[in-house]
Amino acid sequence: MNISITQPPQVAWASGLFSGGPLIRKSTCISSLANVFTDEHAWQAYPPHEVVYEVEMLDTASTEGALYTGVTHLNPGKVGDEYFMTRGHFHARREQGEVYCGLRGTGLLLLQDEQGAARLEHVFPGSVHIIPGFTAHRLINTGSDILSALAVWPSAAGHDYAALAQGFSVRVVEEGGEAQVKEINHD
């Protein structure tokens, strides 16, 4: 029997950086986050190429039943009084779930069901978050360091950003040096 042993890709748990595999990297600049932050004037005041977050993922097959693995690196910062956050999304195939693991920094994971009921979970090194199907999700960096979270999700899940055109039902802002949650009325 001739069985070879290969070296798998690796992730540095303290930084969330991958090595040893083909990678896909994507940066999301402030200019591509139109209508994500509530303070339009503060958003427009940012240099358009300011990077809010980067995603690094292993370049794996996207066949039915396969899994994607990636890390989101969300920079610290605020637009007005609202913390930097990812765009957030439902999965195009709503029944598909996802798992996040906190690697670096501190922040919040905003989860919202299709009826608009929201909840938040603290994200920190070592935290594990099970995101059920039919649940939109967004990372929010409430700390002063980069917030990095490893994610694993089905390759068939897809992303549906349009379903959140009106935004999430809550916002996380800084008031008095602390993170505060505010409900948003979309009527």
PDB file of C-alpha atoms in Angstrom:
ATOM      1  CA  MET A   1       0.000   0.000   0.000  1.00  0.00           C
ATOM      2  CA  ASN A   2       1.388   3.405  -1.003  1.00  0.00           C
ATOM      3  CA  ILE A   3      -0.387   6.177   0.905  1.00  0.00           C
ATOM      4  CA  SER A   4       0.987   9.695   0.847  1.00  0.00           C
ATOM      5  CA  ILE A   5       0.690  12.135   3.720  1.00  0.00           C
ATOM      6  CA  THR A   6       0.127  15.773   2.800  1.00  0.00           C
ATOM      7  CA  GLN A   7       0.432  18.941   4.835  1.00  0.00           C
ATOM      8  CA  PRO A   8      -2.981  20.650   5.247  1.00  0.00           C
ATOM      9  CA  PRO A   9      -3.460  24.432   5.304  1.00  0.00           C
ATOM     10  CA  GLN A  10      -2.912  26.030   8.707  1.00  0.00           C
ATOM     11  CA  VAL A  11      -4.346  28.968  10.606  1.00  0.00           C
ATOM     12  CA  ALA A  12      -2.390  30.945  13.195  1.00  0.00           C
ATOM     13  CA  TRP A  13      -4.950  31.086  16.008  1.00  0.00           C
ATOM     14  CA  ALA A  14      -3.600  34.332  17.504  1.00  0.00           C
ATOM     15  CA  SER A  15      -3.771  36.304  14.250  1.00  0.00           C
ATOM     16  CA  GLY A  16      -6.203  34.339  12.093  1.00  0.00           C
ATOM     17  CA  LEU A  17      -3.763  34.248   9.179  1.00  0.00           C
ATOM     18  CA  PHE A  18      -3.770  31.229   6.876  1.00  0.00           C
ATOM     19  CA  SER A  19      -0.722  29.514   5.421  1.00  0.00           C
ATOM     20  CA  GLY A  20      -0.064  26.470   3.279  1.00  0.00           C
ATOM     21  CA  GLY A  21      -3.012  26.628   0.919  1.00  0.00           C
ATOM     22  CA  PRO A  22      -4.398  28.517  -2.047  1.00  0.00           C
ATOM     23  CA  LEU A  23      -6.201  31.602  -0.737  1.00  0.00           C
ATOM     24  CA  ILE A  24      -8.808  34.068  -1.913  1.00  0.00           C
ATOM     25  CA  ARG A  25      -8.542  37.566  -0.405  1.00  0.00           C
ATOM     26  CA  LYS A  26     -11.134  40.299  -0.554  1.00  0.00           C
ATOM     27  CA  SER A  27     -11.055  43.796   0.949  1.00  0.00           C
ATOM     28  CA  THR A  28     -14.213  45.797   1.617  1.00  0.00           C
ATOM     29  CA  CYS A  29     -13.719  49.554   1.540  1.00  0.00           C
ATOM     30  CA  ILE A  30     -15.948  52.153   3.167  1.00  0.00           C
ATOM     31  CA  SER A  31     -17.146  53.296  -0.278  1.00  0.00           C
ATOM     32  CA  SER A  32     -18.745  49.896  -0.947  1.00  0.00           C
ATOM     33  CA  LEU A  33     -20.776  50.044   2.292  1.00  0.00           C
ATOM     34  CA  ALA A  34     -23.399  52.547   1.116  1.00  0.00           C
ATOM     35  CA  ASN A  35     -26.539  52.478   3.280  1.00  0.00           C
ATOM     36  CA  VAL A  36     -24.873  50.272   5.916  1.00  0.00           C
ATOM     37  CA  PHE A  37     -24.149  53.044   8.438  1.00  0.00           C
ATOM     38  CA  THR A  38     -26.920  55.374   9.603  1.00  0.00           C
ATOM     39  CA  ASP A  39     -24.861  58.596   9.581  1.00  0.00           C
ATOM     40  CA  GLU A  40     -24.647  59.293   5.832  1.00  0.00           C
ATOM     41  CA  HIS A  41     -22.556  62.477   6.285  1.00  0.00           C
ATOM     42  CA  ALA A  42     -19.967  60.717   8.479  1.00  0.00           C
ATOM     43  CA  TRP A  43     -19.826  57.848   5.971  1.00  0.00           C
ATOM     44  CA  GLN A  44     -19.233  60.255   3.062  1.00  0.00           C
ATOM     45  CA  ALA A  45     -16.450  62.031   5.014  1.00  0.00           C
ATOM     46  CA  TYR A  46     -14.273  58.890   5.030  1.00  0.00           C
ATOM     47  CA  PRO A  47     -11.644  58.408   2.312  1.00  0.00           C
ATOM     48  CA  PRO A  48     -13.401  56.033  -0.144  1.00  0.00           C
ATOM     49  CA  HIS A  49     -10.557  53.487  -0.130  1.00  0.00           C
ATOM     50  CA  GLU A  50     -10.462  53.119   3.689  1.00  0.00           C
ATOM     51  CA  VAL A  51     -10.539  49.344   4.334  1.00  0.00           C
ATOM     52  CA  VAL A  52     -13.197  48.364   6.881  1.00  0.00           C
ATOM     53  CA  TYR A  53     -12.663  44.609   6.691  1.00  0.00           C
ATOM     54  CA  GLU A  54     -10.814  41.897   4.832  1.00  0.00           C
ATOM     55  CA  VAL A  55     -11.807  38.298   4.250  1.00  0.00           C
ATOM     56  CA  GLU A  56      -9.255  35.585   3.601  1.00  0.00           C
ATOM     57  CA  MET A  57     -10.575  32.152   2.667  1.00  0.00           C
ATOM     58  CA  LEU A  58      -9.193  28.830   1.575  1.00  0.00           C
ATOM     59  CA  ASP A  59      -9.741  28.302  -2.150  1.00  0.00           C
ATOM     60  CA  THR A  60     -11.654  25.024  -2.064  1.00  0.00           C
ATOM     61  CA  ALA A  61     -14.115  23.340  -4.393  1.00  0.00           C
ATOM     62  CA  SER A  62     -17.641  24.699  -4.282  1.00  0.00           C
ATOM     63  CA  THR A  63     -19.421  21.430  -4.966  1.00  0.00           C
ATOM     64  CA  GLU A  64     -22.645  20.479  -3.236  1.00  0.00           C
ATOM     65  CA  GLY A  65     -21.794  19.319   0.287  1.00  0.00           C
ATOM     66  CA  ALA A  66     -18.415  21.107   0.417  1.00  0.00           C
ATOM     67  CA  LEU A  67     -17.496  23.598   3.136  1.00  0.00           C
ATOM     68  CA  TYR A  68     -15.837  26.982   2.868  1.00  0.00           C
ATOM     69  CA  THR A  69     -13.440  28.154   5.571  1.00  0.00           C
ATOM     70  CA  GLY A  70     -12.446  31.779   5.948  1.00  0.00           C
ATOM     71  CA  VAL A  71     -11.404  34.489   8.387  1.00  0.00           C
ATOM     72  CA  THR A  72     -12.873  37.971   8.574  1.00  0.00           C
ATOM     73  CA  HIS A  73     -10.526  40.689   9.855  1.00  0.00           C
ATOM     74  CA  LEU A  74     -12.671  43.689  10.898  1.00  0.00           C
ATOM     75  CA  ASN A  75     -10.726  46.869  11.621  1.00  0.00           C
ATOM     76  CA  PRO A  76     -11.507  49.053  14.639  1.00  0.00           C
ATOM     77  CA  GLY A  77     -13.207  52.357  13.922  1.00  0.00           C
ATOM     78  CA  LYS A  78     -16.495  54.191  13.844  1.00  0.00           C
ATOM     79  CA  VAL A  79     -18.667  56.001  11.333  1.00  0.00           C
ATOM     80  CA  GLY A  80     -20.221  58.742  13.439  1.00  0.00           C
ATOM     81  CA  ASP A  81     -20.986  56.944  16.701  1.00  0.00           C
ATOM     82  CA  GLU A  82     -21.555  53.555  15.021  1.00  0.00           C
ATOM     83  CA  TYR A  83     -18.821  50.915  15.210  1.00  0.00           C
ATOM     84  CA  PHE A  84     -17.252  49.417  12.083  1.00  0.00           C
ATOM     85  CA  MET A  85     -19.190  46.330  11.018  1.00  0.00           C
ATOM     86  CA  THR A  86     -19.484  43.884   8.169  1.00  0.00           C
ATOM     87  CA  ARG A  87     -22.280  44.290   5.629  1.00  0.00           C
ATOM     88  CA  GLY A  88     -24.148  41.336   7.112  1.00  0.00           C
ATOM     89  CA  HIS A  89     -26.347  38.911   5.217  1.00  0.00           C
ATOM     90  CA  PHE A  90     -28.803  36.060   5.140  1.00  0.00           C
ATOM     91  CA  HIS A  91     -27.769  32.989   3.210  1.00  0.00           C
ATOM     92  CA  ALA A  92     -29.360  32.689  -0.236  1.00  0.00           C
ATOM     93  CA  ARG A  93     -30.289  29.162   0.826  1.00  0.00           C
ATOM     94  CA  ARG A  94     -31.860  30.237   4.095  1.00  0.00           C
ATOM     95  CA  GLU A  95     -31.731  26.801   5.744  1.00  0.00           C
ATOM     96  CA  GLN A  96     -27.904  26.786   5.701  1.00  0.00           C
ATOM     97  CA  GLY A  97     -26.160  27.550   9.004  1.00  0.00           C
ATOM     98  CA  GLU A  98     -22.628  28.724   9.795  1.00  0.00           C
ATOM     99  CA  VAL A  99     -20.086  28.552  12.630  1.00  0.00           C
ATOM    100  CA  TYR A 100     -17.921  31.476  13.796  1.00  0.00           C
ATOM    101  CA  CYS A 101     -14.969  31.196  16.185  1.00  0.00           C
ATOM    102  CA  GLY A 102     -13.468  34.323  17.738  1.00  0.00           C
ATOM    103  CA  LEU A 103      -9.700  34.538  17.221  1.00  0.00           C
ATOM    104  CA  ARG A 104      -8.569  38.077  18.033  1.00  0.00           C
ATOM    105  CA  GLY A 105     -10.058  41.302  19.371  1.00  0.00           C
ATOM    106  CA  THR A 106     -13.464  41.935  20.883  1.00  0.00           C
ATOM    107  CA  GLY A 107     -16.820  42.699  19.401  1.00  0.00           C
ATOM    108  CA  LEU A 108     -20.327  41.474  18.866  1.00  0.00           C
ATOM    109  CA  LEU A 109     -22.109  39.100  16.540  1.00  0.00           C
ATOM    110  CA  LEU A 110     -25.528  40.464  15.574  1.00  0.00           C
ATOM    111  CA  LEU A 111     -28.040  37.751  14.713  1.00  0.00           C
ATOM    112  CA  GLN A 112     -31.502  38.486  13.299  1.00  0.00           C
ATOM    113  CA  ASP A 113     -34.295  36.188  12.164  1.00  0.00           C
ATOM    114  CA  GLU A 114     -36.556  36.834   9.180  1.00  0.00           C
ATOM    115  CA  GLN A 115     -39.182  38.483  11.394  1.00  0.00           C
ATOM    116  CA  GLY A 116     -36.643  41.070  12.623  1.00  0.00           C
ATOM    117  CA  ALA A 117     -36.039  39.662  16.116  1.00  0.00           C
ATOM    118  CA  ALA A 118     -32.388  40.338  16.957  1.00  0.00           C
ATOM    119  CA  ARG A 119     -29.891  39.193  19.557  1.00  0.00           C
ATOM    120  CA  LEU A 120     -26.195  39.829  20.182  1.00  0.00           C
ATOM    121  CA  GLU A 121     -23.353  37.554  21.280  1.00  0.00           C
ATOM    122  CA  HIS A 122     -19.949  38.676  22.597  1.00  0.00           C
ATOM    123  CA  VAL A 123     -17.072  37.734  20.281  1.00  0.00           C
ATOM    124  CA  PHE A 124     -13.608  37.227  21.802  1.00  0.00           C
ATOM    125  CA  PRO A 125     -10.659  34.826  21.386  1.00  0.00           C
ATOM    126  CA  GLY A 126     -12.026  31.332  21.909  1.00  0.00           C
ATOM    127  CA  SER A 127     -15.727  32.166  21.579  1.00  0.00           C
ATOM    128  CA  VAL A 128     -17.793  29.759  19.441  1.00  0.00           C
ATOM    129  CA  HIS A 129     -20.976  30.906  17.683  1.00  0.00           C
ATOM    130  CA  ILE A 130     -23.481  28.560  16.072  1.00  0.00           C
ATOM    131  CA  ILE A 131     -25.474  30.574  13.535  1.00  0.00           C
ATOM    132  CA  PRO A 132     -28.654  28.674  12.697  1.00  0.00           C
ATOM    133  CA  GLY A 133     -30.283  28.664   9.288  1.00  0.00           C
ATOM    134  CA  PHE A 134     -32.795  31.434   8.541  1.00  0.00           C
ATOM    135  CA  THR A 135     -30.611  33.891  10.501  1.00  0.00           C
ATOM    136  CA  ALA A 136     -28.865  37.012   9.199  1.00  0.00           C
ATOM    137  CA  HIS A 137     -25.493  37.749  10.765  1.00  0.00           C
ATOM    138  CA  ARG A 138     -23.062  40.667  11.064  1.00  0.00           C
ATOM    139  CA  LEU A 139     -19.800  41.213  12.971  1.00  0.00           C
ATOM    140  CA  ILE A 140     -19.322  44.482  14.877  1.00  0.00           C
ATOM    141  CA  ASN A 141     -15.916  45.573  16.212  1.00  0.00           C
ATOM    142  CA  THR A 142     -16.404  47.317  19.570  1.00  0.00           C
ATOM    143  CA  GLY A 143     -12.727  47.083  20.540  1.00  0.00           C
ATOM    144  CA  SER A 144      -9.519  48.936  19.736  1.00  0.00           C
ATOM    145  CA  ASP A 145      -7.803  46.002  17.944  1.00  0.00           C
ATOM    146  CA  ILE A 146      -8.683  44.104  14.776  1.00  0.00           C
ATOM    147  CA  LEU A 147     -11.567  41.677  15.355  1.00  0.00           C
ATOM    148  CA  SER A 148     -10.832  38.352  13.627  1.00  0.00           C
ATOM    149  CA  ALA A 149     -13.268  35.455  13.410  1.00  0.00           C
ATOM    150  CA  LEU A 150     -12.901  32.128  11.655  1.00  0.00           C
ATOM    151  CA  ALA A 151     -16.028  31.000   9.778  1.00  0.00           C
ATOM    152  CA  VAL A 152     -17.069  27.650   8.311  1.00  0.00           C
ATOM    153  CA  TRP A 153     -20.154  27.473   6.078  1.00  0.00           C
ATOM    154  CA  PRO A 154     -21.625  25.285   3.331  1.00  0.00           C
ATOM    155  CA  SER A 155     -20.404  26.259  -0.144  1.00  0.00           C
ATOM    156  CA  ALA A 156     -24.015  26.003  -1.365  1.00  0.00           C
ATOM    157  CA  ALA A 157     -25.245  28.627   1.148  1.00  0.00           C
ATOM    158  CA  GLY A 158     -24.654  31.753  -0.942  1.00  0.00           C
ATOM    159  CA  HIS A 159     -25.244  35.311   0.269  1.00  0.00           C
ATOM    160  CA  ASP A 160     -28.413  37.402   0.167  1.00  0.00           C
ATOM    161  CA  TYR A 161     -27.605  41.046   0.910  1.00  0.00           C
ATOM    162  CA  ALA A 162     -30.747  42.433  -0.748  1.00  0.00           C
ATOM    163  CA  ALA A 163     -33.015  40.975   1.959  1.00  0.00           C
ATOM    164  CA  LEU A 164     -31.426  43.462   4.374  1.00  0.00           C
ATOM    165  CA  ALA A 165     -31.816  46.565   2.186  1.00  0.00           C
ATOM    166  CA  GLN A 166     -33.578  48.258   5.113  1.00  0.00           C
ATOM    167  CA  GLY A 167     -30.810  47.155   7.473  1.00  0.00           C
ATOM    168  CA  PHE A 168     -30.842  45.212  10.714  1.00  0.00           C
ATOM    169  CA  SER A 169     -33.388  45.998  13.443  1.00  0.00           C
ATOM    170  CA  VAL A 170     -30.703  47.157  15.927  1.00  0.00           C
ATOM    171  CA  ARG A 171     -27.558  49.278  15.784  1.00  0.00           C
ATOM    172  CA  VAL A 172     -24.563  49.264  18.106  1.00  0.00           C
ATOM    173  CA  VAL A 173     -23.200  52.728  18.877  1.00  0.00           C
ATOM    174  CA  GLU A 174     -20.714  54.218  21.283  1.00  0.00           C
ATOM    175  CA  GLU A 175     -22.201  56.445  23.975  1.00  0.00           C
ATOM    176  CA  GLY A 176     -20.168  57.605  26.940  1.00  0.00           C
ATOM    177  CA  GLY A 177     -17.277  55.360  25.923  1.00  0.00           C
ATOM    178  CA  GLU A 178     -19.436  52.210  25.986  1.00  0.00           C
ATOM    179  CA  ALA A 179     -21.251  50.115  23.407  1.00  0.00           C
ATOM    180  CA  GLN A 180     -24.991  50.709  23.475  1.00  0.00           C
ATOM    181  CA  VAL A 181     -27.712  48.913  21.518  1.00  0.00           C
ATOM    182  CA  LYS A 182     -30.401  50.974  19.771  1.00  0.00           C
ATOM    183  CA  GLU A 183     -33.517  49.631  18.124  1.00  0.00           C
ATOM    184  CA  ILE A 184     -34.242  50.912  14.622  1.00  0.00           C
ATOM    185  CA  ASN A 185     -37.769  51.563  13.435  1.00  0.00           C
ATOM    186  CA  HIS A 186     -38.052  50.863   9.687  1.00  0.00           C
ATOM    187  CA  ASP A 187     -41.606  52.186   9.324  1.00  0.00           C
TER     188      ASP A 187
END
